[in-house]
Amino acid sequence: MPIEQRDVPVQPETILREVQERTEPTYQFRNAFRDYDASDNDAEELKFPVPDDDLEGHVVELDEGSDFPRSELNYSEVAAVRQKFGFEVAITDEAVRFGRVDVEAESQAEMARAQMANIDSRAFNLLDANNNGTTVGNDGEDLDFEAVVEAYEVLFADEYNPDEMVLFVGPDGMRDLSLDDSFNRATEGGDSLVTDMGPDYLGTIYNVPVLSTNTGDLADDEAIMVDTSKYGYLAEWEPMTVETYREDSNQQTIYQLFAHNGFAVTDSDAAVFLQGGASGA
């Protein structure tokens, strides 16, 4: 007969351990990528058309009976390759029967966090390796308002969409911008920024949200600004799924997590890396 958690007497330690929640990183880099539902697609690769350049045509005055000047659009293709990710967690019957926590719920929550960490880490690695040739700021100088404006200028000058841009900063960058008077005056939060909005969201500059992440991927003074409508896709053939099966010989239940997905970077120039501040340049 299956052992159910409700059969276990509630112990004082159970409540204490539920109150003591685990620390959890703030994942943000996945937000640089658009969603693409590939659940109905059986291909190993999904190819996204990417324009090689703008249409080189111009509207000109035509003489009567003259030929029209002709232009064409040229496209390349970028592929998202399906990859399978997953792992298992074994939960013994004793852990369920005599455990001090709801081990099943805890395990599933940790598996979900592990999946989020995997997606976020892969997203950062792509952003770190594929970005605009222009690097903003001075290495070793505190991240500042001038550097953020300069990154915005780089993207805006290349005709990227300001309404779809975001800026990712790490803990040190969050601190630097929070203490930067020019940055605080430019955001809608003003002087109440650090008390009212908290560290995950620092406000906006030119309507660009500033999002904090504490995964350790961004080093001191570093940041990345991205046009999320152009940079790339995360294609999901099968979203995160958890299935269970029994191993009666070991008296345990196996929780198996898996997902099928893949990234495609469609425009690496849509991301600008900030390596430090620009006010000392």
PDB file of C-alpha atoms in Angstrom:
ATOM      1  CA  MET A   1       0.000   0.000   0.000  1.00  0.00           C
ATOM      2  CA  PRO A   2       1.466   3.406  -0.922  1.00  0.00           C
ATOM      3  CA  ILE A   3       2.743   5.515   1.930  1.00  0.00           C
ATOM      4  CA  GLU A   4       1.196   8.954   1.962  1.00  0.00           C
ATOM      5  CA  GLN A   5       2.585  12.040   3.623  1.00  0.00           C
ATOM      6  CA  ARG A   6      -0.642  12.671   5.508  1.00  0.00           C
ATOM      7  CA  ASP A   7      -0.090   9.385   7.384  1.00  0.00           C
ATOM      8  CA  VAL A   8       2.981  10.883   9.065  1.00  0.00           C
ATOM      9  CA  PRO A   9       2.386  12.597  12.422  1.00  0.00           C
ATOM     10  CA  VAL A  10       3.248  16.283  12.388  1.00  0.00           C
ATOM     11  CA  GLN A  11       6.376  16.925  14.451  1.00  0.00           C
ATOM     12  CA  PRO A  12       7.643  20.279  15.741  1.00  0.00           C
ATOM     13  CA  GLU A  13      10.828  19.912  13.688  1.00  0.00           C
ATOM     14  CA  THR A  14       8.730  19.654  10.527  1.00  0.00           C
ATOM     15  CA  ILE A  15       7.296  23.129  10.983  1.00  0.00           C
ATOM     16  CA  LEU A  16      10.666  24.593  11.918  1.00  0.00           C
ATOM     17  CA  ARG A  17      12.327  23.153   8.818  1.00  0.00           C
ATOM     18  CA  GLU A  18       9.535  24.382   6.561  1.00  0.00           C
ATOM     19  CA  VAL A  19      10.000  27.891   7.926  1.00  0.00           C
ATOM     20  CA  GLN A  20      13.718  27.735   7.161  1.00  0.00           C
ATOM     21  CA  GLU A  21      13.503  28.049   3.390  1.00  0.00           C
ATOM     22  CA  ARG A  22      16.442  27.468   1.093  1.00  0.00           C
ATOM     23  CA  THR A  23      18.325  30.349  -0.431  1.00  0.00           C
ATOM     24  CA  GLU A  24      17.485  30.789  -4.088  1.00  0.00           C
ATOM     25  CA  PRO A  25      19.341  32.619  -6.857  1.00  0.00           C
ATOM     26  CA  THR A  26      17.604  35.219  -8.971  1.00  0.00           C
ATOM     27  CA  TYR A  27      17.517  33.992 -12.556  1.00  0.00           C
ATOM     28  CA  GLN A  28      17.218  36.642 -15.274  1.00  0.00           C
ATOM     29  CA  PHE A  29      19.258  35.770 -18.393  1.00  0.00           C
ATOM     30  CA  ARG A  30      16.588  33.508 -19.834  1.00  0.00           C
ATOM     31  CA  ASN A  31      14.540  36.720 -20.312  1.00  0.00           C
ATOM     32  CA  ALA A  32      16.866  37.724 -23.153  1.00  0.00           C
ATOM     33  CA  PHE A  33      15.288  35.041 -25.348  1.00  0.00           C
ATOM     34  CA  ARG A  34      11.839  34.862 -26.911  1.00  0.00           C
ATOM     35  CA  ASP A  35       9.726  31.740 -26.427  1.00  0.00           C
ATOM     36  CA  TYR A  36       9.119  29.414 -29.349  1.00  0.00           C
ATOM     37  CA  ASP A  37       6.678  26.533 -28.977  1.00  0.00           C
ATOM     38  CA  ALA A  38       8.113  23.535 -30.838  1.00  0.00           C
ATOM     39  CA  SER A  39       5.863  20.949 -29.203  1.00  0.00           C
ATOM     40  CA  ASP A  40       4.283  20.033 -32.552  1.00  0.00           C
ATOM     41  CA  ASN A  41       7.592  19.836 -34.405  1.00  0.00           C
ATOM     42  CA  ASP A  42       9.523  16.569 -34.708  1.00  0.00           C
ATOM     43  CA  ALA A  43      12.586  18.030 -36.426  1.00  0.00           C
ATOM     44  CA  GLU A  44      15.904  17.852 -34.577  1.00  0.00           C
ATOM     45  CA  GLU A  45      16.650  21.411 -35.667  1.00  0.00           C
ATOM     46  CA  LEU A  46      14.454  24.462 -36.037  1.00  0.00           C
ATOM     47  CA  LYS A  47      15.783  26.975 -38.526  1.00  0.00           C
ATOM     48  CA  PHE A  48      14.952  30.637 -38.049  1.00  0.00           C
ATOM     49  CA  PRO A  49      15.355  32.967 -41.060  1.00  0.00           C
ATOM     50  CA  VAL A  50      17.555  35.959 -40.318  1.00  0.00           C
ATOM     51  CA  PRO A  51      17.870  38.902 -42.738  1.00  0.00           C
ATOM     52  CA  ASP A  52      21.427  39.425 -43.942  1.00  0.00           C
ATOM     53  CA  ASP A  53      20.911  43.156 -44.371  1.00  0.00           C
ATOM     54  CA  ASP A  54      18.273  45.825 -44.846  1.00  0.00           C
ATOM     55  CA  LEU A  55      16.497  46.177 -48.154  1.00  0.00           C
ATOM     56  CA  GLU A  56      18.860  48.150 -50.361  1.00  0.00           C
ATOM     57  CA  GLY A  57      16.041  49.696 -52.344  1.00  0.00           C
ATOM     58  CA  HIS A  58      15.089  53.349 -52.518  1.00  0.00           C
ATOM     59  CA  VAL A  59      11.998  55.036 -53.838  1.00  0.00           C
ATOM     60  CA  VAL A  60      13.091  57.141 -56.819  1.00  0.00           C
ATOM     61  CA  GLU A  61      11.432  59.323 -59.389  1.00  0.00           C
ATOM     62  CA  LEU A  62      10.648  57.413 -62.576  1.00  0.00           C
ATOM     63  CA  ASP A  63      10.399  58.719 -66.109  1.00  0.00           C
ATOM     64  CA  GLU A  64       7.398  57.637 -68.132  1.00  0.00           C
ATOM     65  CA  GLY A  65       7.934  54.120 -69.513  1.00  0.00           C
ATOM     66  CA  SER A  66      11.211  53.563 -67.627  1.00  0.00           C
ATOM     67  CA  ASP A  67      12.134  50.415 -65.738  1.00  0.00           C
ATOM     68  CA  PHE A  68      11.743  50.207 -61.994  1.00  0.00           C
ATOM     69  CA  PRO A  69      14.968  49.764 -59.992  1.00  0.00           C
ATOM     70  CA  ARG A  70      14.903  46.338 -58.393  1.00  0.00           C
ATOM     71  CA  SER A  71      16.067  45.114 -54.974  1.00  0.00           C
ATOM     72  CA  GLU A  72      15.744  41.900 -53.039  1.00  0.00           C
ATOM     73  CA  LEU A  73      15.884  40.594 -49.501  1.00  0.00           C
ATOM     74  CA  ASN A  74      18.520  38.028 -48.572  1.00  0.00           C
ATOM     75  CA  TYR A  75      18.229  35.683 -45.621  1.00  0.00           C
ATOM     76  CA  SER A  76      20.459  33.308 -43.705  1.00  0.00           C
ATOM     77  CA  GLU A  77      19.283  30.649 -41.269  1.00  0.00           C
ATOM     78  CA  VAL A  78      20.104  30.096 -37.612  1.00  0.00           C
ATOM     79  CA  ALA A  79      19.217  26.779 -36.022  1.00  0.00           C
ATOM     80  CA  ALA A  80      18.012  25.823 -32.550  1.00  0.00           C
ATOM     81  CA  VAL A  81      19.146  22.242 -31.962  1.00  0.00           C
ATOM     82  CA  ARG A  82      17.026  20.007 -29.746  1.00  0.00           C
ATOM     83  CA  GLN A  83      18.838  18.794 -26.645  1.00  0.00           C
ATOM     84  CA  LYS A  84      17.552  16.613 -23.839  1.00  0.00           C
ATOM     85  CA  PHE A  85      18.285  17.542 -20.242  1.00  0.00           C
ATOM     86  CA  GLY A  86      17.327  15.779 -17.049  1.00  0.00           C
ATOM     87  CA  PHE A  87      18.190  13.891 -13.882  1.00  0.00           C
ATOM     88  CA  GLU A  88      16.573  11.715 -11.233  1.00  0.00           C
ATOM     89  CA  VAL A  89      15.918  11.869  -7.507  1.00  0.00           C
ATOM     90  CA  ALA A  90      15.354   8.710  -5.476  1.00  0.00           C
ATOM     91  CA  ILE A  91      13.035   8.945  -2.454  1.00  0.00           C
ATOM     92  CA  THR A  92      12.920   5.975  -0.135  1.00  0.00           C
ATOM     93  CA  ASP A  93       9.736   4.866   1.598  1.00  0.00           C
ATOM     94  CA  GLU A  94      11.477   5.523   4.910  1.00  0.00           C
ATOM     95  CA  ALA A  95      12.149   9.123   3.937  1.00  0.00           C
ATOM     96  CA  VAL A  96       8.450   9.597   3.269  1.00  0.00           C
ATOM     97  CA  ARG A  97       7.280   7.701   6.340  1.00  0.00           C
ATOM     98  CA  PHE A  98       9.724   9.008   8.905  1.00  0.00           C
ATOM     99  CA  GLY A  99      10.977  12.219   7.300  1.00  0.00           C
ATOM    100  CA  ARG A 100      10.863  15.556   9.079  1.00  0.00           C
ATOM    101  CA  VAL A 101       9.881  17.410   5.881  1.00  0.00           C
ATOM    102  CA  ASP A 102       7.567  16.772   2.959  1.00  0.00           C
ATOM    103  CA  VAL A 103      10.395  15.168   1.022  1.00  0.00           C
ATOM    104  CA  GLU A 104       8.331  14.652  -2.124  1.00  0.00           C
ATOM    105  CA  ALA A 105       7.313  18.285  -2.402  1.00  0.00           C
ATOM    106  CA  GLU A 106      10.822  19.418  -1.478  1.00  0.00           C
ATOM    107  CA  SER A 107      12.403  17.204  -4.117  1.00  0.00           C
ATOM    108  CA  GLN A 108      10.098  18.422  -6.869  1.00  0.00           C
ATOM    109  CA  ALA A 109      10.733  22.040  -5.922  1.00  0.00           C
ATOM    110  CA  GLU A 110      14.492  21.459  -6.047  1.00  0.00           C
ATOM    111  CA  MET A 111      14.188  19.741  -9.415  1.00  0.00           C
ATOM    112  CA  ALA A 112      12.313  22.739 -10.794  1.00  0.00           C
ATOM    113  CA  ARG A 113      15.025  25.060  -9.486  1.00  0.00           C
ATOM    114  CA  ALA A 114      17.698  22.877 -11.071  1.00  0.00           C
ATOM    115  CA  GLN A 115      15.914  23.150 -14.421  1.00  0.00           C
ATOM    116  CA  MET A 116      15.724  26.939 -14.092  1.00  0.00           C
ATOM    117  CA  ALA A 117      19.432  27.076 -13.238  1.00  0.00           C
ATOM    118  CA  ASN A 118      20.287  24.998 -16.310  1.00  0.00           C
ATOM    119  CA  ILE A 119      18.300  27.269 -18.642  1.00  0.00           C
ATOM    120  CA  ASP A 120      19.682  30.437 -17.073  1.00  0.00           C
ATOM    121  CA  SER A 121      23.306  29.281 -17.203  1.00  0.00           C
ATOM    122  CA  ARG A 122      23.059  28.295 -20.869  1.00  0.00           C
ATOM    123  CA  ALA A 123      21.402  31.627 -21.682  1.00  0.00           C
ATOM    124  CA  PHE A 124      24.226  33.564 -20.021  1.00  0.00           C
ATOM    125  CA  ASN A 125      26.910  31.539 -21.788  1.00  0.00           C
ATOM    126  CA  LEU A 126      25.358  32.483 -25.121  1.00  0.00           C
ATOM    127  CA  LEU A 127      25.097  36.162 -24.168  1.00  0.00           C
ATOM    128  CA  ASP A 128      28.695  36.142 -22.966  1.00  0.00           C
ATOM    129  CA  ALA A 129      30.037  34.537 -26.147  1.00  0.00           C
ATOM    130  CA  ASN A 130      27.770  36.233 -28.706  1.00  0.00           C
ATOM    131  CA  ASN A 131      27.409  39.988 -28.382  1.00  0.00           C
ATOM    132  CA  ASN A 132      28.039  43.277 -30.107  1.00  0.00           C
ATOM    133  CA  GLY A 133      31.614  44.064 -31.147  1.00  0.00           C
ATOM    134  CA  THR A 134      31.401  47.279 -29.122  1.00  0.00           C
ATOM    135  CA  THR A 135      32.313  46.850 -25.443  1.00  0.00           C
ATOM    136  CA  VAL A 136      31.214  49.683 -23.181  1.00  0.00           C
ATOM    137  CA  GLY A 137      33.058  51.099 -20.176  1.00  0.00           C
ATOM    138  CA  ASN A 138      36.441  50.753 -18.520  1.00  0.00           C
ATOM    139  CA  ASP A 139      37.434  47.476 -16.932  1.00  0.00           C
ATOM    140  CA  GLY A 140      37.750  47.832 -13.163  1.00  0.00           C
ATOM    141  CA  GLU A 141      35.770  51.069 -12.959  1.00  0.00           C
ATOM    142  CA  ASP A 142      32.491  51.003 -11.038  1.00  0.00           C
ATOM    143  CA  LEU A 143      29.454  50.549 -13.260  1.00  0.00           C
ATOM    144  CA  ASP A 144      27.743  53.905 -13.663  1.00  0.00           C
ATOM    145  CA  PHE A 145      24.962  55.834 -15.330  1.00  0.00           C
ATOM    146  CA  GLU A 146      27.229  57.008 -18.157  1.00  0.00           C
ATOM    147  CA  ALA A 147      28.007  53.405 -19.141  1.00  0.00           C
ATOM    148  CA  VAL A 148      24.312  52.508 -19.205  1.00  0.00           C
ATOM    149  CA  VAL A 149      23.567  55.507 -21.435  1.00  0.00           C
ATOM    150  CA  GLU A 150      26.472  54.587 -23.717  1.00  0.00           C
ATOM    151  CA  ALA A 151      25.201  51.007 -24.109  1.00  0.00           C
ATOM    152  CA  TYR A 152      21.763  52.376 -24.902  1.00  0.00           C
ATOM    153  CA  GLU A 153      23.330  54.670 -27.507  1.00  0.00           C
ATOM    154  CA  VAL A 154      25.087  51.729 -29.188  1.00  0.00           C
ATOM    155  CA  LEU A 155      21.849  49.770 -29.591  1.00  0.00           C
ATOM    156  CA  PHE A 156      19.692  52.771 -30.458  1.00  0.00           C
ATOM    157  CA  ALA A 157      22.163  53.944 -33.119  1.00  0.00           C
ATOM    158  CA  ASP A 158      21.909  50.511 -34.727  1.00  0.00           C
ATOM    159  CA  GLU A 159      18.095  50.867 -34.847  1.00  0.00           C
ATOM    160  CA  TYR A 160      17.272  48.353 -32.123  1.00  0.00           C
ATOM    161  CA  ASN A 161      13.958  48.688 -30.308  1.00  0.00           C
ATOM    162  CA  PRO A 162      14.185  50.661 -27.029  1.00  0.00           C
ATOM    163  CA  ASP A 163      10.823  49.283 -25.888  1.00  0.00           C
ATOM    164  CA  GLU A 164      12.219  45.731 -25.895  1.00  0.00           C
ATOM    165  CA  MET A 165      15.579  46.361 -24.212  1.00  0.00           C
ATOM    166  CA  VAL A 166      16.598  45.133 -20.759  1.00  0.00           C
ATOM    167  CA  LEU A 167      19.776  45.571 -18.713  1.00  0.00           C
ATOM    168  CA  PHE A 168      21.144  42.704 -16.599  1.00  0.00           C
ATOM    169  CA  VAL A 169      23.415  43.550 -13.655  1.00  0.00           C
ATOM    170  CA  GLY A 170      25.064  41.434 -10.961  1.00  0.00           C
ATOM    171  CA  PRO A 171      25.233  42.193  -7.210  1.00  0.00           C
ATOM    172  CA  ASP A 172      28.201  44.544  -7.569  1.00  0.00           C
ATOM    173  CA  GLY A 173      26.598  46.354 -10.503  1.00  0.00           C
ATOM    174  CA  MET A 174      23.383  46.651  -8.509  1.00  0.00           C
ATOM    175  CA  ARG A 175      25.330  48.273  -5.681  1.00  0.00           C
ATOM    176  CA  ASP A 176      27.194  50.620  -8.019  1.00  0.00           C
ATOM    177  CA  LEU A 177      24.042  51.865  -9.725  1.00  0.00           C
ATOM    178  CA  SER A 178      22.114  52.149  -6.462  1.00  0.00           C
ATOM    179  CA  LEU A 179      24.812  54.502  -5.139  1.00  0.00           C
ATOM    180  CA  ASP A 180      25.066  56.472  -8.388  1.00  0.00           C
ATOM    181  CA  ASP A 181      23.212  59.774  -7.975  1.00  0.00           C
ATOM    182  CA  SER A 182      22.841  60.254 -11.721  1.00  0.00           C
ATOM    183  CA  PHE A 183      21.285  56.811 -12.094  1.00  0.00           C
ATOM    184  CA  ASN A 184      18.859  57.380  -9.229  1.00  0.00           C
ATOM    185  CA  ARG A 185      17.709  60.706 -10.636  1.00  0.00           C
ATOM    186  CA  ALA A 186      17.129  59.077 -14.037  1.00  0.00           C
ATOM    187  CA  THR A 187      14.936  56.229 -12.803  1.00  0.00           C
ATOM    188  CA  GLU A 188      11.267  56.532 -12.008  1.00  0.00           C
ATOM    189  CA  GLY A 189      11.981  55.398  -8.432  1.00  0.00           C
ATOM    190  CA  GLY A 190      14.310  58.259  -7.672  1.00  0.00           C
ATOM    191  CA  ASP A 191      15.707  58.380  -4.150  1.00  0.00           C
ATOM    192  CA  SER A 192      13.234  55.715  -2.962  1.00  0.00           C
ATOM    193  CA  LEU A 193      14.710  53.177  -5.376  1.00  0.00           C
ATOM    194  CA  VAL A 194      16.565  50.887  -2.990  1.00  0.00           C
ATOM    195  CA  THR A 195      13.908  50.901  -0.270  1.00  0.00           C
ATOM    196  CA  ASP A 196      10.718  50.539  -2.286  1.00  0.00           C
ATOM    197  CA  MET A 197      11.620  48.355  -5.250  1.00  0.00           C
ATOM    198  CA  GLY A 198      14.189  45.962  -3.870  1.00  0.00           C
ATOM    199  CA  PRO A 199      17.260  44.503  -5.532  1.00  0.00           C
ATOM    200  CA  ASP A 200      15.607  42.421  -8.280  1.00  0.00           C
ATOM    201  CA  TYR A 201      14.294  45.479 -10.122  1.00  0.00           C
ATOM    202  CA  LEU A 202      16.197  48.753 -10.027  1.00  0.00           C
ATOM    203  CA  GLY A 203      13.839  50.795 -12.174  1.00  0.00           C
ATOM    204  CA  THR A 204      14.119  51.916 -15.796  1.00  0.00           C
ATOM    205  CA  ILE A 205      16.295  54.210 -17.884  1.00  0.00           C
ATOM    206  CA  TYR A 206      14.751  55.365 -21.183  1.00  0.00           C
ATOM    207  CA  ASN A 207      12.098  52.741 -20.448  1.00  0.00           C
ATOM    208  CA  VAL A 208      14.771  49.995 -20.192  1.00  0.00           C
ATOM    209  CA  PRO A 209      14.193  47.781 -17.105  1.00  0.00           C
ATOM    210  CA  VAL A 210      17.297  47.147 -14.994  1.00  0.00           C
ATOM    211  CA  LEU A 211      17.173  43.568 -13.678  1.00  0.00           C
ATOM    212  CA  SER A 212      19.480  42.148 -11.013  1.00  0.00           C
ATOM    213  CA  THR A 213      20.828  38.606 -10.946  1.00  0.00           C
ATOM    214  CA  ASN A 214      22.927  36.948  -8.247  1.00  0.00           C
ATOM    215  CA  THR A 215      23.985  33.734  -9.979  1.00  0.00           C
ATOM    216  CA  GLY A 216      27.640  34.800 -10.040  1.00  0.00           C
ATOM    217  CA  ASP A 217      27.876  34.889 -13.828  1.00  0.00           C
ATOM    218  CA  LEU A 218      28.417  38.650 -14.069  1.00  0.00           C
ATOM    219  CA  ALA A 219      31.645  39.779 -12.422  1.00  0.00           C
ATOM    220  CA  ASP A 220      32.146  43.067 -10.574  1.00  0.00           C
ATOM    221  CA  ASP A 221      31.100  46.146 -12.564  1.00  0.00           C
ATOM    222  CA  GLU A 222      29.770  44.066 -15.468  1.00  0.00           C
ATOM    223  CA  ALA A 223      26.352  44.260 -17.152  1.00  0.00           C
ATOM    224  CA  ILE A 224      24.669  43.262 -20.406  1.00  0.00           C
ATOM    225  CA  MET A 225      22.032  45.267 -22.311  1.00  0.00           C
ATOM    226  CA  VAL A 226      19.883  43.312 -24.765  1.00  0.00           C
ATOM    227  CA  ASP A 227      17.133  43.933 -27.285  1.00  0.00           C
ATOM    228  CA  THR A 228      15.019  40.908 -26.380  1.00  0.00           C
ATOM    229  CA  SER A 229      12.918  41.184 -29.541  1.00  0.00           C
ATOM    230  CA  LYS A 230      15.954  40.481 -31.731  1.00  0.00           C
ATOM    231  CA  TYR A 231      18.560  38.528 -29.801  1.00  0.00           C
ATOM    232  CA  GLY A 232      17.276  34.953 -30.010  1.00  0.00           C
ATOM    233  CA  TYR A 233      14.833  32.167 -29.169  1.00  0.00           C
ATOM    234  CA  LEU A 234      14.431  29.395 -26.649  1.00  0.00           C
ATOM    235  CA  ALA A 235      12.587  26.624 -28.474  1.00  0.00           C
ATOM    236  CA  GLU A 236      10.820  24.015 -26.350  1.00  0.00           C
ATOM    237  CA  TRP A 237      10.006  20.665 -27.918  1.00  0.00           C
ATOM    238  CA  GLU A 238       8.875  19.378 -24.534  1.00  0.00           C
ATOM    239  CA  PRO A 239       8.735  21.580 -21.423  1.00  0.00           C
ATOM    240  CA  MET A 240      10.004  20.477 -18.046  1.00  0.00           C
ATOM    241  CA  THR A 241       8.228  17.252 -17.119  1.00  0.00           C
ATOM    242  CA  VAL A 242       8.439  15.156 -13.962  1.00  0.00           C
ATOM    243  CA  GLU A 243       7.492  11.484 -14.068  1.00  0.00           C
ATOM    244  CA  THR A 244       7.709   8.796 -11.393  1.00  0.00           C
ATOM    245  CA  TYR A 245       8.352   5.084 -11.336  1.00  0.00           C
ATOM    246  CA  ARG A 246       8.836   2.511  -8.588  1.00  0.00           C
ATOM    247  CA  GLU A 247      11.893   0.480  -7.670  1.00  0.00           C
ATOM    248  CA  ASP A 248      10.245  -2.037  -5.392  1.00  0.00           C
ATOM    249  CA  SER A 249      13.477  -3.944  -4.829  1.00  0.00           C
ATOM    250  CA  ASN A 250      14.883  -0.854  -3.094  1.00  0.00           C
ATOM    251  CA  GLN A 251      11.557   0.333  -1.680  1.00  0.00           C
ATOM    252  CA  GLN A 252      11.868   3.733  -3.270  1.00  0.00           C
ATOM    253  CA  THR A 253      10.176   5.993  -5.780  1.00  0.00           C
ATOM    254  CA  ILE A 254      12.181   7.653  -8.538  1.00  0.00           C
ATOM    255  CA  TYR A 255      11.310  11.171  -9.636  1.00  0.00           C
ATOM    256  CA  GLN A 256      12.609  11.769 -13.149  1.00  0.00           C
ATOM    257  CA  LEU A 257      12.859  15.263 -14.592  1.00  0.00           C
ATOM    258  CA  PHE A 258      13.496  15.916 -18.268  1.00  0.00           C
ATOM    259  CA  ALA A 259      13.029  18.559 -20.931  1.00  0.00           C
ATOM    260  CA  HIS A 260      13.764  18.951 -24.637  1.00  0.00           C
ATOM    261  CA  ASN A 261      14.836  22.429 -25.702  1.00  0.00           C
ATOM    262  CA  GLY A 262      17.423  24.446 -27.577  1.00  0.00           C
ATOM    263  CA  PHE A 263      18.594  28.029 -28.001  1.00  0.00           C
ATOM    264  CA  ALA A 264      19.151  30.013 -31.190  1.00  0.00           C
ATOM    265  CA  VAL A 265      20.962  33.369 -31.285  1.00  0.00           C
ATOM    266  CA  THR A 266      19.443  35.225 -34.216  1.00  0.00           C
ATOM    267  CA  ASP A 267      21.216  38.586 -33.817  1.00  0.00           C
ATOM    268  CA  SER A 268      24.294  38.743 -31.597  1.00  0.00           C
ATOM    269  CA  ASP A 269      24.654  42.498 -32.200  1.00  0.00           C
ATOM    270  CA  ALA A 270      21.467  42.981 -30.174  1.00  0.00           C
ATOM    271  CA  ALA A 271      23.467  42.456 -26.942  1.00  0.00           C
ATOM    272  CA  VAL A 272      26.052  44.918 -25.609  1.00  0.00           C
ATOM    273  CA  PHE A 273      28.539  43.973 -22.889  1.00  0.00           C
ATOM    274  CA  LEU A 274      29.380  46.590 -20.251  1.00  0.00           C
ATOM    275  CA  GLN A 275      32.707  45.852 -18.573  1.00  0.00           C
ATOM    276  CA  GLY A 276      32.668  48.823 -16.210  1.00  0.00           C
ATOM    277  CA  GLY A 277      31.861  52.472 -15.846  1.00  0.00           C
ATOM    278  CA  ALA A 278      32.374  55.107 -18.535  1.00  0.00           C
ATOM    279  CA  SER A 279      32.539  58.323 -16.454  1.00  0.00           C
ATOM    280  CA  GLY A 280      36.317  58.012 -16.046  1.00  0.00           C
ATOM    281  CA  ALA A 281      36.960  57.571 -19.753  1.00  0.00           C
TER     282      ALA A 281
END
